[in-house]
mmCIF file of C-alpha atoms and ligand atoms in Angstrom:
data_model
loop_
_atom_site.group_PDB
_atom_site.id
_atom_site.type_symbol
_atom_site.label_atom_id
_atom_site.label_comp_id
_atom_site.label_asym_id
_atom_site.label_seq_id
_atom_site.Cartn_x
_atom_site.Cartn_y
_atom_site.Cartn_z
ATOM 1 C CA MET A 516 17.053 153.194 -137.189
ATOM 2 C CA SER A 517 18.757 150.001 -138.355
ATOM 3 C CA GLN A 518 16.592 146.892 -138.534
ATOM 4 C CA GLY A 519 19.607 144.691 -137.684
ATOM 5 C CA ARG A 520 22.509 143.027 -139.452
ATOM 6 C CA VAL A 521 22.206 140.930 -142.585
ATOM 7 C CA ILE A 522 25.059 139.024 -144.186
ATOM 8 C CA VAL A 523 24.795 138.414 -147.914
ATOM 9 C CA ILE A 524 26.880 135.522 -149.232
ATOM 10 C CA GLY A 525 27.802 136.291 -152.842
ATOM 11 C CA ALA A 526 28.643 139.332 -154.963
ATOM 12 C CA GLY A 527 27.053 138.225 -158.223
ATOM 13 C CA VAL A 528 24.083 140.080 -159.669
ATOM 14 C CA ILE A 529 21.724 138.397 -157.165
ATOM 15 C CA GLY A 530 23.763 139.128 -154.007
ATOM 16 C CA LEU A 531 24.611 142.717 -154.985
ATOM 17 C CA THR A 532 21.047 143.608 -156.020
ATOM 18 C CA SER A 533 19.669 142.066 -152.815
ATOM 19 C CA ALA A 534 22.228 144.052 -150.797
ATOM 20 C CA VAL A 535 21.100 147.337 -152.419
ATOM 21 C CA ARG A 536 17.439 146.680 -151.562
ATOM 22 C CA LEU A 537 18.292 145.520 -147.993
ATOM 23 C CA LEU A 538 20.285 148.717 -147.391
ATOM 24 C CA GLU A 539 17.371 150.774 -148.716
ATOM 25 C CA ALA A 540 15.162 148.941 -146.195
ATOM 26 C CA ASN A 541 17.536 150.058 -143.378
ATOM 27 C CA TYR A 542 19.402 146.836 -142.726
ATOM 28 C CA ASP A 543 23.119 146.905 -141.939
ATOM 29 C CA VAL A 544 24.612 144.785 -144.735
ATOM 30 C CA THR A 545 27.910 142.924 -145.067
ATOM 31 C CA ILE A 546 28.639 140.961 -148.247
ATOM 32 C CA VAL A 547 31.008 137.993 -147.915
ATOM 33 C CA ALA A 548 32.123 136.566 -151.269
ATOM 34 C CA ARG A 549 34.897 134.575 -152.903
ATOM 35 C CA ASP A 550 34.591 136.479 -156.204
ATOM 36 C CA LEU A 551 33.953 140.211 -156.552
ATOM 37 C CA PRO A 552 33.172 142.546 -159.485
ATOM 38 C CA GLY A 553 36.290 142.803 -161.640
ATOM 39 C CA ASP A 554 37.122 139.091 -161.212
ATOM 40 C CA LEU A 555 36.825 136.725 -164.153
ATOM 41 C CA THR A 556 36.761 133.175 -162.800
ATOM 42 C CA ILE A 557 34.624 130.501 -164.404
ATOM 43 C CA GLU A 558 32.701 129.710 -161.173
ATOM 44 C CA TYR A 559 31.482 133.339 -161.041
ATOM 45 C CA ALA A 560 28.595 133.392 -163.550
ATOM 46 C CA SER A 561 27.638 137.066 -163.542
ATOM 47 C CA PRO A 562 30.465 138.719 -165.545
ATOM 48 C CA TRP A 563 30.093 136.229 -168.430
ATOM 49 C CA ALA A 564 26.442 137.057 -169.141
ATOM 50 C CA GLY A 565 25.381 139.089 -172.213
ATOM 51 C CA ALA A 566 23.151 140.309 -170.640
ATOM 52 C CA HIS A 567 19.830 141.044 -172.278
ATOM 53 C CA PHE A 568 16.070 140.722 -171.860
ATOM 54 C CA ARG A 569 14.314 138.147 -173.989
ATOM 55 C CA PRO A 570 10.712 137.106 -173.287
ATOM 56 C CA LEU A 571 9.918 133.424 -172.915
ATOM 57 C CA PRO A 572 6.516 131.761 -173.124
ATOM 58 C CA VAL A 573 4.936 130.784 -169.809
ATOM 59 C CA THR A 574 3.997 127.097 -169.782
ATOM 60 C CA ASN A 575 3.819 126.168 -166.065
ATOM 61 C CA ALA A 576 3.420 127.603 -162.549
ATOM 62 C CA ALA A 577 7.185 127.920 -161.851
ATOM 63 C CA GLU A 578 7.635 129.918 -165.078
ATOM 64 C CA ALA A 579 4.647 132.116 -164.174
ATOM 65 C CA LEU A 580 6.302 132.925 -160.820
ATOM 66 C CA GLU A 581 9.620 133.829 -162.479
ATOM 67 C CA GLN A 582 7.692 135.886 -165.050
ATOM 68 C CA ASN A 583 6.445 138.190 -162.273
ATOM 69 C CA LEU A 584 10.020 138.739 -161.025
ATOM 70 C CA ILE A 585 11.097 139.403 -164.618
ATOM 71 C CA ARG A 586 8.352 142.036 -165.095
ATOM 72 C CA GLU A 587 9.420 143.877 -161.938
ATOM 73 C CA THR A 588 13.037 143.794 -163.087
ATOM 74 C CA TYR A 589 12.080 145.033 -166.564
ATOM 75 C CA ALA A 590 10.397 148.099 -165.005
ATOM 76 C CA GLU A 591 13.510 148.818 -162.910
ATOM 77 C CA PHE A 592 15.852 148.539 -165.913
ATOM 78 C CA GLU A 593 13.602 150.899 -167.914
ATOM 79 C CA LYS A 594 14.013 153.457 -165.110
ATOM 80 C CA LEU A 595 17.780 152.908 -164.843
ATOM 81 C CA ALA A 596 18.296 153.288 -168.604
ATOM 82 C CA SER A 597 17.005 156.862 -168.424
ATOM 83 C CA SER A 598 18.054 157.873 -164.900
ATOM 84 C CA ASP A 599 21.653 156.563 -164.726
ATOM 85 C CA PRO A 600 23.579 155.946 -167.972
ATOM 86 C CA SER A 601 26.687 154.971 -165.928
ATOM 87 C CA SER A 602 24.858 151.753 -165.001
ATOM 88 C CA SER A 603 25.355 150.740 -168.682
ATOM 89 C CA VAL A 604 21.666 149.739 -169.028
ATOM 90 C CA ARG A 605 20.191 150.700 -172.418
ATOM 91 C CA ILE A 606 16.834 150.173 -174.129
ATOM 92 C CA VAL A 607 17.188 148.627 -177.612
ATOM 93 C CA PRO A 608 14.900 146.763 -180.033
ATOM 94 C CA GLY A 609 14.720 143.017 -179.382
ATOM 95 C CA ILE A 610 14.341 140.759 -182.423
ATOM 96 C CA GLU A 611 13.421 137.051 -182.524
ATOM 97 C CA TYR A 612 13.852 134.766 -185.532
ATOM 98 C CA PHE A 613 12.682 131.159 -185.794
ATOM 99 C CA ASP A 614 12.928 128.499 -188.485
ATOM 100 C CA SER A 615 9.908 126.727 -186.995
ATOM 101 C CA PRO A 616 8.634 128.234 -183.731
ATOM 102 C CA SER A 617 6.660 126.111 -181.300
ATOM 103 C CA LYS A 618 3.018 127.087 -180.707
ATOM 104 C CA SER A 619 3.936 128.624 -177.343
ATOM 105 C CA TYR A 620 5.678 131.459 -179.253
ATOM 106 C CA THR A 621 3.177 131.998 -182.046
ATOM 107 C CA ASP A 622 0.123 131.708 -179.762
ATOM 108 C CA LEU A 623 -0.636 135.391 -179.287
ATOM 109 C CA LYS A 624 -2.980 135.008 -176.341
ATOM 110 C CA GLU A 625 -2.214 137.219 -173.326
ATOM 111 C CA GLU A 626 -1.793 134.284 -170.911
ATOM 112 C CA ALA A 627 0.909 132.727 -173.124
ATOM 113 C CA GLY A 628 3.081 135.627 -171.964
ATOM 114 C CA PHE A 629 5.336 135.978 -174.979
ATOM 115 C CA CYS A 630 3.369 138.682 -176.809
ATOM 116 C CA THR A 631 2.605 140.865 -173.778
ATOM 117 C CA TRP A 632 5.795 142.940 -173.738
ATOM 118 C CA PRO A 633 6.007 146.603 -174.800
ATOM 119 C CA GLU A 634 6.114 147.275 -178.552
ATOM 120 C CA PHE A 635 5.577 143.582 -179.384
ATOM 121 C CA ARG A 636 4.847 143.018 -183.084
ATOM 122 C CA VAL A 637 5.055 140.004 -185.391
ATOM 123 C CA LEU A 638 7.448 140.731 -188.273
ATOM 124 C CA ALA A 639 6.182 140.781 -191.862
ATOM 125 C CA GLN A 640 7.743 138.169 -194.194
ATOM 126 C CA ASP A 641 9.755 140.841 -196.035
ATOM 127 C CA GLU A 642 11.354 141.925 -192.724
ATOM 128 C CA LEU A 643 12.861 138.439 -192.191
ATOM 129 C CA PRO A 644 16.418 137.583 -193.358
ATOM 130 C CA GLY A 645 15.961 136.113 -196.867
ATOM 131 C CA LYS A 646 12.471 137.690 -196.889
ATOM 132 C CA GLY A 647 10.950 134.406 -195.760
ATOM 133 C CA ALA A 648 12.504 132.399 -198.638
ATOM 134 C CA GLY A 649 15.415 131.218 -196.433
ATOM 135 C CA PRO A 650 15.220 128.931 -193.380
ATOM 136 C CA ILE A 651 13.855 131.729 -191.115
ATOM 137 C CA LYS A 652 10.055 131.594 -191.366
ATOM 138 C CA TRP A 653 8.774 133.607 -188.373
ATOM 139 C CA GLY A 654 9.924 136.593 -186.349
ATOM 140 C CA ALA A 655 8.833 139.176 -183.813
ATOM 141 C CA THR A 656 10.149 142.378 -182.305
ATOM 142 C CA TYR A 657 9.663 144.040 -178.880
ATOM 143 C CA ARG A 658 11.284 146.605 -176.598
ATOM 144 C CA SER A 659 14.281 145.044 -174.805
ATOM 145 C CA TRP A 660 17.109 146.101 -172.507
ATOM 146 C CA VAL A 661 20.802 145.238 -172.606
ATOM 147 C CA LEU A 662 23.665 145.961 -170.209
ATOM 148 C CA ASN A 663 27.436 145.520 -170.012
ATOM 149 C CA SER A 664 27.672 142.940 -167.223
ATOM 150 C CA PRO A 665 31.222 143.643 -165.867
ATOM 151 C CA VAL A 666 30.455 147.399 -165.831
ATOM 152 C CA TYR A 667 27.011 146.856 -164.298
ATOM 153 C CA LEU A 668 28.420 144.635 -161.492
ATOM 154 C CA SER A 669 30.940 147.341 -160.531
ATOM 155 C CA TRP A 670 28.102 149.895 -160.639
ATOM 156 C CA LEU A 671 26.049 147.684 -158.299
ATOM 157 C CA GLN A 672 28.973 147.309 -155.880
ATOM 158 C CA ARG A 673 29.281 151.107 -155.859
ATOM 159 C CA GLN A 674 25.560 151.398 -155.022
ATOM 160 C CA VAL A 675 26.109 149.005 -152.088
ATOM 161 C CA GLU A 676 29.088 150.972 -150.764
ATOM 162 C CA LEU A 677 27.398 154.366 -151.267
ATOM 163 C CA ARG A 678 24.546 153.133 -149.050
ATOM 164 C CA GLY A 679 26.966 152.062 -146.303
ATOM 165 C CA GLY A 680 27.287 148.350 -147.149
ATOM 166 C CA ARG A 681 30.566 146.492 -146.579
ATOM 167 C CA VAL A 682 32.228 143.900 -148.817
ATOM 168 C CA ILE A 683 34.620 141.196 -147.539
ATOM 169 C CA ARG A 684 36.465 138.741 -149.780
ATOM 170 C CA HIS A 685 36.472 135.281 -148.220
ATOM 171 C CA THR A 686 35.858 131.709 -149.398
ATOM 172 C CA LEU A 687 33.371 130.082 -147.039
ATOM 173 C CA SER A 688 33.302 126.372 -146.227
ATOM 174 C CA ALA A 689 29.689 126.555 -145.030
ATOM 175 C CA ILE A 690 26.920 129.149 -144.583
ATOM 176 C CA PRO A 691 27.325 129.696 -140.780
ATOM 177 C CA GLU A 692 31.016 130.576 -141.244
ATOM 178 C CA ALA A 693 29.817 133.861 -142.768
ATOM 179 C CA VAL A 694 28.593 135.013 -139.319
ATOM 180 C CA PHE A 695 32.096 134.550 -137.833
ATOM 181 C CA ILE A 696 33.773 136.352 -140.744
ATOM 182 C CA ALA A 697 31.351 139.308 -140.571
ATOM 183 C CA SER A 698 31.650 139.501 -136.739
ATOM 184 C CA GLU A 699 35.439 139.799 -136.937
ATOM 185 C CA GLN A 700 35.007 143.013 -138.934
ATOM 186 C CA LEU A 701 32.550 144.742 -136.605
ATOM 187 C CA LYS A 702 33.409 143.384 -133.159
ATOM 188 C CA GLU A 703 31.971 146.369 -131.297
ATOM 189 C CA SER A 704 28.626 146.396 -133.134
ATOM 190 C CA GLN A 705 25.606 145.972 -130.842
ATOM 191 C CA LEU A 706 23.302 145.140 -133.721
ATOM 192 C CA GLU A 707 21.668 141.689 -133.837
ATOM 193 C CA PHE A 708 22.215 139.357 -136.772
ATOM 194 C CA VAL A 709 18.760 138.885 -138.271
ATOM 195 C CA ALA A 710 19.500 136.835 -141.377
ATOM 196 C CA VAL A 711 22.023 135.402 -143.802
ATOM 197 C CA VAL A 712 21.142 135.618 -147.511
ATOM 198 C CA ASN A 713 22.560 132.730 -149.504
ATOM 199 C CA ALA A 714 23.167 134.230 -152.964
ATOM 200 C CA SER A 715 26.027 131.863 -153.764
ATOM 201 C CA GLY A 716 24.957 131.021 -157.342
ATOM 202 C CA ILE A 717 24.901 127.218 -157.055
ATOM 203 C CA GLY A 718 24.305 126.907 -153.299
ATOM 204 C CA PHE A 719 26.334 124.919 -150.783
ATOM 205 C CA GLY A 720 26.337 121.266 -151.928
ATOM 206 C CA ASP A 721 22.769 121.377 -153.256
ATOM 207 C CA PRO A 722 22.344 118.137 -155.283
ATOM 208 C CA ALA A 723 19.704 119.879 -157.452
ATOM 209 C CA SER A 724 22.288 122.383 -158.785
ATOM 210 C CA PHE A 725 24.092 121.800 -162.076
ATOM 211 C CA PRO A 726 25.950 123.941 -164.654
ATOM 212 C CA SER A 727 24.980 124.874 -168.192
ATOM 213 C CA ARG A 728 28.127 125.815 -170.099
ATOM 214 C CA GLY A 729 27.822 128.854 -172.357
ATOM 215 C CA GLN A 730 30.455 129.659 -174.977
ATOM 216 C CA PHE A 731 30.193 133.147 -176.461
ATOM 217 C CA LEU A 732 32.482 135.349 -178.585
ATOM 218 C CA LEU A 733 33.288 138.968 -177.887
ATOM 219 C CA ILE A 734 33.509 140.896 -181.166
ATOM 220 C CA SER A 735 34.376 144.560 -181.677
ATOM 221 C CA ASN A 736 31.469 145.236 -184.117
ATOM 222 C CA PRO A 737 28.797 147.522 -182.631
ATOM 223 C CA CYS A 738 25.122 146.519 -182.893
ATOM 224 C CA ASP A 739 21.838 148.476 -182.687
ATOM 225 C CA ALA A 740 19.591 145.638 -181.448
ATOM 226 C CA THR A 741 19.636 142.383 -179.495
ATOM 227 C CA VAL A 742 18.781 139.461 -181.770
ATOM 228 C CA SER A 743 17.917 135.805 -181.048
ATOM 229 C CA TYR A 744 17.552 132.954 -183.531
ATOM 230 C CA GLN A 745 16.347 129.378 -183.021
ATOM 231 C CA THR A 746 17.075 126.930 -185.803
ATOM 232 C CA ALA A 747 14.871 124.002 -186.826
ATOM 233 C CA ASP A 748 17.321 121.527 -185.237
ATOM 234 C CA GLY A 749 17.134 123.220 -181.828
ATOM 235 C CA GLU A 750 20.294 125.370 -181.899
ATOM 236 C CA ALA A 751 20.049 128.931 -180.595
ATOM 237 C CA PHE A 752 22.150 131.996 -181.422
ATOM 238 C CA VAL A 753 22.063 135.462 -179.863
ATOM 239 C CA ILE A 754 23.579 138.906 -180.420
ATOM 240 C CA ILE A 755 23.892 141.134 -177.351
ATOM 241 C CA PRO A 756 25.481 144.588 -177.650
ATOM 242 C CA ARG A 757 27.516 145.658 -174.617
ATOM 243 C CA PRO A 758 26.936 149.396 -174.022
ATOM 244 C CA LEU A 759 29.713 151.841 -173.087
ATOM 245 C CA SER A 760 32.080 150.623 -175.842
ATOM 246 C CA GLY A 761 32.078 146.977 -174.685
ATOM 247 C CA GLY A 762 31.728 145.511 -178.198
ATOM 248 C CA THR A 763 29.089 142.842 -178.815
ATOM 249 C CA LEU A 764 28.709 139.334 -177.382
ATOM 250 C CA ILE A 765 27.568 136.697 -179.845
ATOM 251 C CA GLY A 766 26.788 133.120 -179.086
ATOM 252 C CA GLY A 767 26.104 130.938 -177.505
ATOM 253 C CA THR A 768 25.995 127.347 -176.482
ATOM 254 C CA LYS A 769 23.806 125.821 -173.750
ATOM 255 C CA GLU A 770 25.644 122.640 -172.692
ATOM 256 C CA VAL A 771 23.982 121.074 -169.688
ATOM 257 C CA ASN A 772 26.389 119.437 -167.192
ATOM 258 C CA SER A 773 29.482 120.278 -169.260
ATOM 259 C CA TRP A 774 32.414 121.315 -167.028
ATOM 260 C CA ASN A 775 34.725 122.048 -169.996
ATOM 261 C CA PRO A 776 36.465 125.380 -169.204
ATOM 262 C CA THR A 777 38.193 125.649 -172.599
ATOM 263 C CA PRO A 778 36.666 127.371 -175.678
ATOM 264 C CA SER A 779 35.928 124.962 -178.524
ATOM 265 C CA GLU A 780 37.095 125.957 -182.022
ATOM 266 C CA GLU A 781 34.121 124.145 -183.542
ATOM 267 C CA SER A 782 31.666 126.235 -181.484
ATOM 268 C CA THR A 783 33.542 129.432 -182.406
ATOM 269 C CA ALA A 784 33.259 128.635 -186.144
ATOM 270 C CA GLY A 785 29.546 127.692 -185.813
ATOM 271 C CA ILE A 786 28.681 130.903 -183.944
ATOM 272 C CA LEU A 787 30.516 133.148 -186.448
ATOM 273 C CA GLU A 788 28.858 131.464 -189.440
ATOM 274 C CA ASN A 789 25.292 131.484 -188.094
ATOM 275 C CA VAL A 790 25.389 134.975 -186.615
ATOM 276 C CA ALA A 791 26.728 136.447 -189.880
ATOM 277 C CA LYS A 792 23.785 134.872 -191.730
ATOM 278 C CA MET A 793 21.103 135.824 -189.229
ATOM 279 C CA TYR A 794 21.997 139.525 -188.946
ATOM 280 C CA PRO A 795 24.187 140.693 -191.868
ATOM 281 C CA LYS A 796 23.841 144.309 -190.596
ATOM 282 C CA LEU A 797 26.342 143.349 -187.876
ATOM 283 C CA LEU A 798 29.173 142.898 -190.401
ATOM 284 C CA THR A 799 31.333 146.018 -190.643
ATOM 285 C CA ALA A 800 34.635 147.038 -192.235
ATOM 286 C CA PRO A 801 37.721 146.792 -189.976
ATOM 287 C CA SER A 802 38.110 149.913 -187.805
ATOM 288 C CA ASN A 803 41.552 150.625 -189.355
ATOM 289 C CA ASP A 804 40.313 150.137 -192.957
ATOM 290 C CA PRO A 805 36.901 151.751 -193.667
ATOM 291 C CA ASN A 806 36.941 150.375 -197.247
ATOM 292 C CA GLY A 807 37.814 146.823 -196.158
ATOM 293 C CA GLU A 808 35.569 143.760 -196.473
ATOM 294 C CA PRO A 809 32.646 143.822 -193.975
ATOM 295 C CA ALA A 810 33.153 140.999 -191.439
ATOM 296 C CA LEU A 811 32.801 140.026 -187.783
ATOM 297 C CA HIS A 812 35.916 141.042 -185.835
ATOM 298 C CA LEU A 813 36.653 138.467 -183.128
ATOM 299 C CA LEU A 814 38.358 139.723 -179.960
ATOM 300 C CA TYR A 815 38.218 136.502 -177.899
ATOM 301 C CA PRO A 816 35.934 133.564 -176.999
ATOM 302 C CA THR A 817 34.456 133.343 -173.482
ATOM 303 C CA VAL A 818 33.164 130.412 -171.415
ATOM 304 C CA GLY A 819 30.778 130.773 -168.463
ATOM 305 C CA ARG A 820 28.588 128.455 -166.399
ATOM 306 C CA ARG A 821 24.913 129.269 -165.817
ATOM 307 C CA PRO A 822 23.929 128.237 -162.250
ATOM 308 C CA MET A 823 21.008 125.931 -163.082
ATOM 309 C CA ARG A 824 18.819 124.148 -160.546
ATOM 310 C CA LYS A 825 16.205 121.422 -160.937
ATOM 311 C CA GLY A 826 12.937 123.169 -160.009
ATOM 312 C CA GLY A 827 14.376 126.607 -160.839
ATOM 313 C CA LEU A 828 15.414 129.462 -158.562
ATOM 314 C CA ARG A 829 15.440 128.580 -154.856
ATOM 315 C CA LEU A 830 13.822 131.607 -153.221
ATOM 316 C CA GLU A 831 12.694 130.702 -149.702
ATOM 317 C CA LYS A 832 13.694 130.998 -146.049
ATOM 318 C CA GLU A 833 14.676 128.383 -143.503
ATOM 319 C CA ILE A 834 15.512 128.662 -139.823
ATOM 320 C CA SER A 835 18.847 127.174 -138.815
ATOM 321 C CA SER A 836 20.574 126.858 -135.457
ATOM 322 C CA ILE A 837 24.090 128.323 -135.473
ATOM 323 C CA VAL A 838 26.877 128.549 -132.885
ATOM 324 C CA LEU A 839 27.416 132.173 -131.848
ATOM 325 C CA PRO A 840 30.809 133.772 -132.600
ATOM 326 C CA GLN A 841 31.760 134.847 -129.067
ATOM 327 C CA SER A 842 30.801 131.588 -127.392
ATOM 328 C CA GLY A 843 33.740 129.152 -128.126
ATOM 329 C CA GLY A 844 35.006 126.498 -125.709
ATOM 330 C CA PHE A 845 33.039 123.645 -124.228
ATOM 331 C CA LYS A 846 29.739 125.488 -123.672
ATOM 332 C CA SER A 847 28.926 126.997 -127.044
ATOM 333 C CA LYS A 848 25.848 129.194 -127.221
ATOM 334 C CA THR A 849 23.581 128.682 -130.196
ATOM 335 C CA LYS A 850 21.023 130.956 -131.824
ATOM 336 C CA GLU A 851 18.236 130.449 -134.330
ATOM 337 C CA LEU A 852 19.122 132.342 -137.491
ATOM 338 C CA LYS A 853 17.102 132.929 -140.614
ATOM 339 C CA ILE A 854 18.726 131.800 -143.862
ATOM 340 C CA VAL A 855 17.136 133.289 -146.982
ATOM 341 C CA HIS A 856 18.122 131.270 -150.048
ATOM 342 C CA CYS A 857 18.232 132.973 -153.428
ATOM 343 C CA TYR A 858 20.294 130.889 -155.840
ATOM 344 C CA GLY A 859 19.925 128.728 -158.946
ATOM 345 C CA ALA A 860 18.887 131.579 -161.266
ATOM 346 C CA GLY A 861 20.077 129.610 -164.332
ATOM 347 C CA GLY A 862 20.134 131.690 -167.513
ATOM 348 C CA SER A 863 17.873 134.435 -166.089
ATOM 349 C CA GLY A 864 19.765 135.977 -163.156
ATOM 350 C CA TYR A 865 19.831 139.504 -164.588
ATOM 351 C CA LYS A 866 16.282 139.250 -165.933
ATOM 352 C CA LEU A 867 14.818 138.502 -162.508
ATOM 353 C CA SER A 868 17.356 140.269 -160.238
ATOM 354 C CA TRP A 869 15.312 143.268 -158.985
ATOM 355 C CA GLY A 870 12.145 141.222 -158.501
ATOM 356 C CA ALA A 871 14.076 138.557 -156.572
ATOM 357 C CA ALA A 872 15.784 141.224 -154.424
ATOM 358 C CA ARG A 873 12.392 142.681 -153.427
ATOM 359 C CA ARG A 874 11.290 139.172 -152.360
ATOM 360 C CA VAL A 875 14.563 138.645 -150.409
ATOM 361 C CA VAL A 876 13.819 141.794 -148.352
ATOM 362 C CA GLU A 877 10.293 140.498 -147.630
ATOM 363 C CA LEU A 878 11.634 137.108 -146.494
ATOM 364 C CA VAL A 879 14.284 138.751 -144.271
ATOM 365 C CA GLY A 880 11.549 140.873 -142.636
ATOM 366 C CA GLU A 881 9.100 138.004 -142.040
ATOM 367 C CA PRO A 882 8.971 136.442 -138.547
HETATM 368 C C1 LIG B 1407 27.260 132.760 -170.915
HETATM 369 C C2 LIG B 1407 26.126 133.261 -170.061
HETATM 370 C C3 LIG B 1407 25.162 134.116 -170.606
HETATM 371 C C4 LIG B 1407 24.090 134.583 -169.811
HETATM 372 N N1 LIG B 1407 23.186 135.471 -170.333
HETATM 373 C C5 LIG B 1407 22.194 135.964 -169.546
HETATM 374 C C6 LIG B 1407 21.267 136.935 -170.033
HETATM 375 O O1 LIG B 1407 21.331 137.364 -171.172
HETATM 376 N N2 LIG B 1407 20.289 137.377 -169.193
HETATM 377 C C7 LIG B 1407 20.196 136.937 -167.913
HETATM 378 O O2 LIG B 1407 19.296 137.367 -167.182
HETATM 379 N N3 LIG B 1407 21.083 136.043 -167.405
HETATM 380 C C8 LIG B 1407 22.053 135.537 -168.204
HETATM 381 N N4 LIG B 1407 22.938 134.601 -167.702
HETATM 382 C C9 LIG B 1407 22.700 134.060 -166.371
HETATM 383 C C10 LIG B 1407 23.235 134.950 -165.282
HETATM 384 O O3 LIG B 1407 24.555 135.324 -165.579
HETATM 385 C C11 LIG B 1407 23.179 134.182 -163.956
HETATM 386 O O4 LIG B 1407 21.869 133.716 -163.712
HETATM 387 C C12 LIG B 1407 23.595 135.113 -162.808
HETATM 388 O O5 LIG B 1407 24.842 135.685 -163.074
HETATM 389 C C13 LIG B 1407 23.649 134.352 -161.493
HETATM 390 O O6 LIG B 1407 24.040 135.278 -160.511
HETATM 391 P P1 LIG B 1407 24.353 134.838 -159.029
HETATM 392 O O7 LIG B 1407 24.611 136.080 -158.278
HETATM 393 O O8 LIG B 1407 23.265 133.920 -158.561
HETATM 394 O O9 LIG B 1407 25.635 133.893 -159.145
HETATM 395 P P2 LIG B 1407 27.181 134.266 -159.414
HETATM 396 O O10 LIG B 1407 27.330 135.383 -160.355
HETATM 397 O O11 LIG B 1407 27.858 132.977 -159.758
HETATM 398 O O12 LIG B 1407 27.696 134.774 -158.010
HETATM 399 C C14 LIG B 1407 27.843 133.894 -156.928
HETATM 400 C C15 LIG B 1407 28.570 134.614 -155.827
HETATM 401 O O13 LIG B 1407 28.659 133.726 -154.694
HETATM 402 C C16 LIG B 1407 30.017 133.633 -154.290
HETATM 403 N N5 LIG B 1407 30.282 132.336 -153.676
HETATM 404 C C17 LIG B 1407 29.953 131.101 -154.151
HETATM 405 N N6 LIG B 1407 30.411 130.142 -153.311
HETATM 406 C C18 LIG B 1407 31.037 130.798 -152.289
HETATM 407 C C19 LIG B 1407 31.733 130.368 -151.119
HETATM 408 N N7 LIG B 1407 31.878 129.078 -150.807
HETATM 409 N N8 LIG B 1407 32.250 131.315 -150.302
HETATM 410 C C20 LIG B 1407 32.113 132.641 -150.585
HETATM 411 N N9 LIG B 1407 31.478 133.090 -151.685
HETATM 412 C C21 LIG B 1407 30.956 132.191 -152.530
HETATM 413 C C22 LIG B 1407 30.818 133.827 -155.575
HETATM 414 O O14 LIG B 1407 32.155 134.160 -155.291
HETATM 415 C C23 LIG B 1407 30.024 134.972 -156.195
HETATM 416 O O15 LIG B 1407 30.399 136.194 -155.619
HETATM 417 C C24 LIG B 1407 24.002 134.148 -168.472
HETATM 418 C C25 LIG B 1407 24.999 133.334 -167.922
HETATM 419 C C26 LIG B 1407 26.061 132.884 -168.714
HETATM 420 C C27 LIG B 1407 27.124 132.017 -168.086
#
């Protein structure tokens, strides 16, 4: 029996994953979103992501909390990689290179978090590019996952629809408007609205939200691993293969509060140069000339905005009073409605998606 109606605002990785788990928990789910899988607008973060798993050291309580969500998600992606190849999720080696890593990476104590992932191993000097004689002085490897984000988002939408969920395209002016839009579609439904999930990426006018611009390049070269490199002067480069013939994403910049939607030629040149040096195995001959010079083959640059938030992911519920859809006129009826917020995932939305979705279901079910 249905537990009642839930409206999910947003069809990014957070909204879609939450919708799947809510449907599995027997809620009737309607997604209302401005952007849907298949769209490529800059405000819609999810299709621009690599996306890959990369462990980060845990240095405070907020990071420890996110780490638990990331572990749950890791377990789910391991299952998906073997149970459903059409999801595009694949297990690949993860490799980290550093010119001069901070202690939080090289500290191999369990509680530091970084070294606790499956198949973690510090690389020997002769496994590093330049065999330790170049700028890269430290490295590690572990078991990672990658996915092809546009393909994975469509797969998630299919999972929602296969479980009976509905998807409506609409741009909302405010959270309560979602109840009116969803009611229009199912006028005859007797089910009660129990909650609205706000998975809108940056939230509705939250002053703590801000963007981090990420410029990446899609190249046609295939790659057998996901690789990250942090230089001594604080720059970071990554290589993320996109399974199911999606090429490889290389990048990428992290430009806090930059609203520039246009790719920068300087960033493109910097990414190509550094990535070629950090993982020469990626360079291959052109597909139409097997004897040609090995190189990186640029398809196009991409620009996305990570939905950052001071204080990290907002994952909590609040009770709000809303005007009921059928009550217009001078004597509007109001109702207390639960709003479950799940936005501000920053650069980790995929990494924590299944853990966050489990928590969303708990918050929806709480009194
Ligand atoms: C370049 C780049 C690389 C990244 N790499 C990684 C990675 O390797 N690993 C990782 O885990 N994460 C990565 N991320 C981060 C990840 O992409 C985000 O954390 C994640 O996509 C956020 O998902 P979301 O569902 O919260 O937001 P979004 O994907 O932005 O979705 C928000 C949804 O809300 C809807 N919405 C918003 N406002 C309204 C409104 N007013 N009315 C109706 N609907 C509305 C939108 O239309 C959309 O459907 C990367 C991000 C970028 C940009």
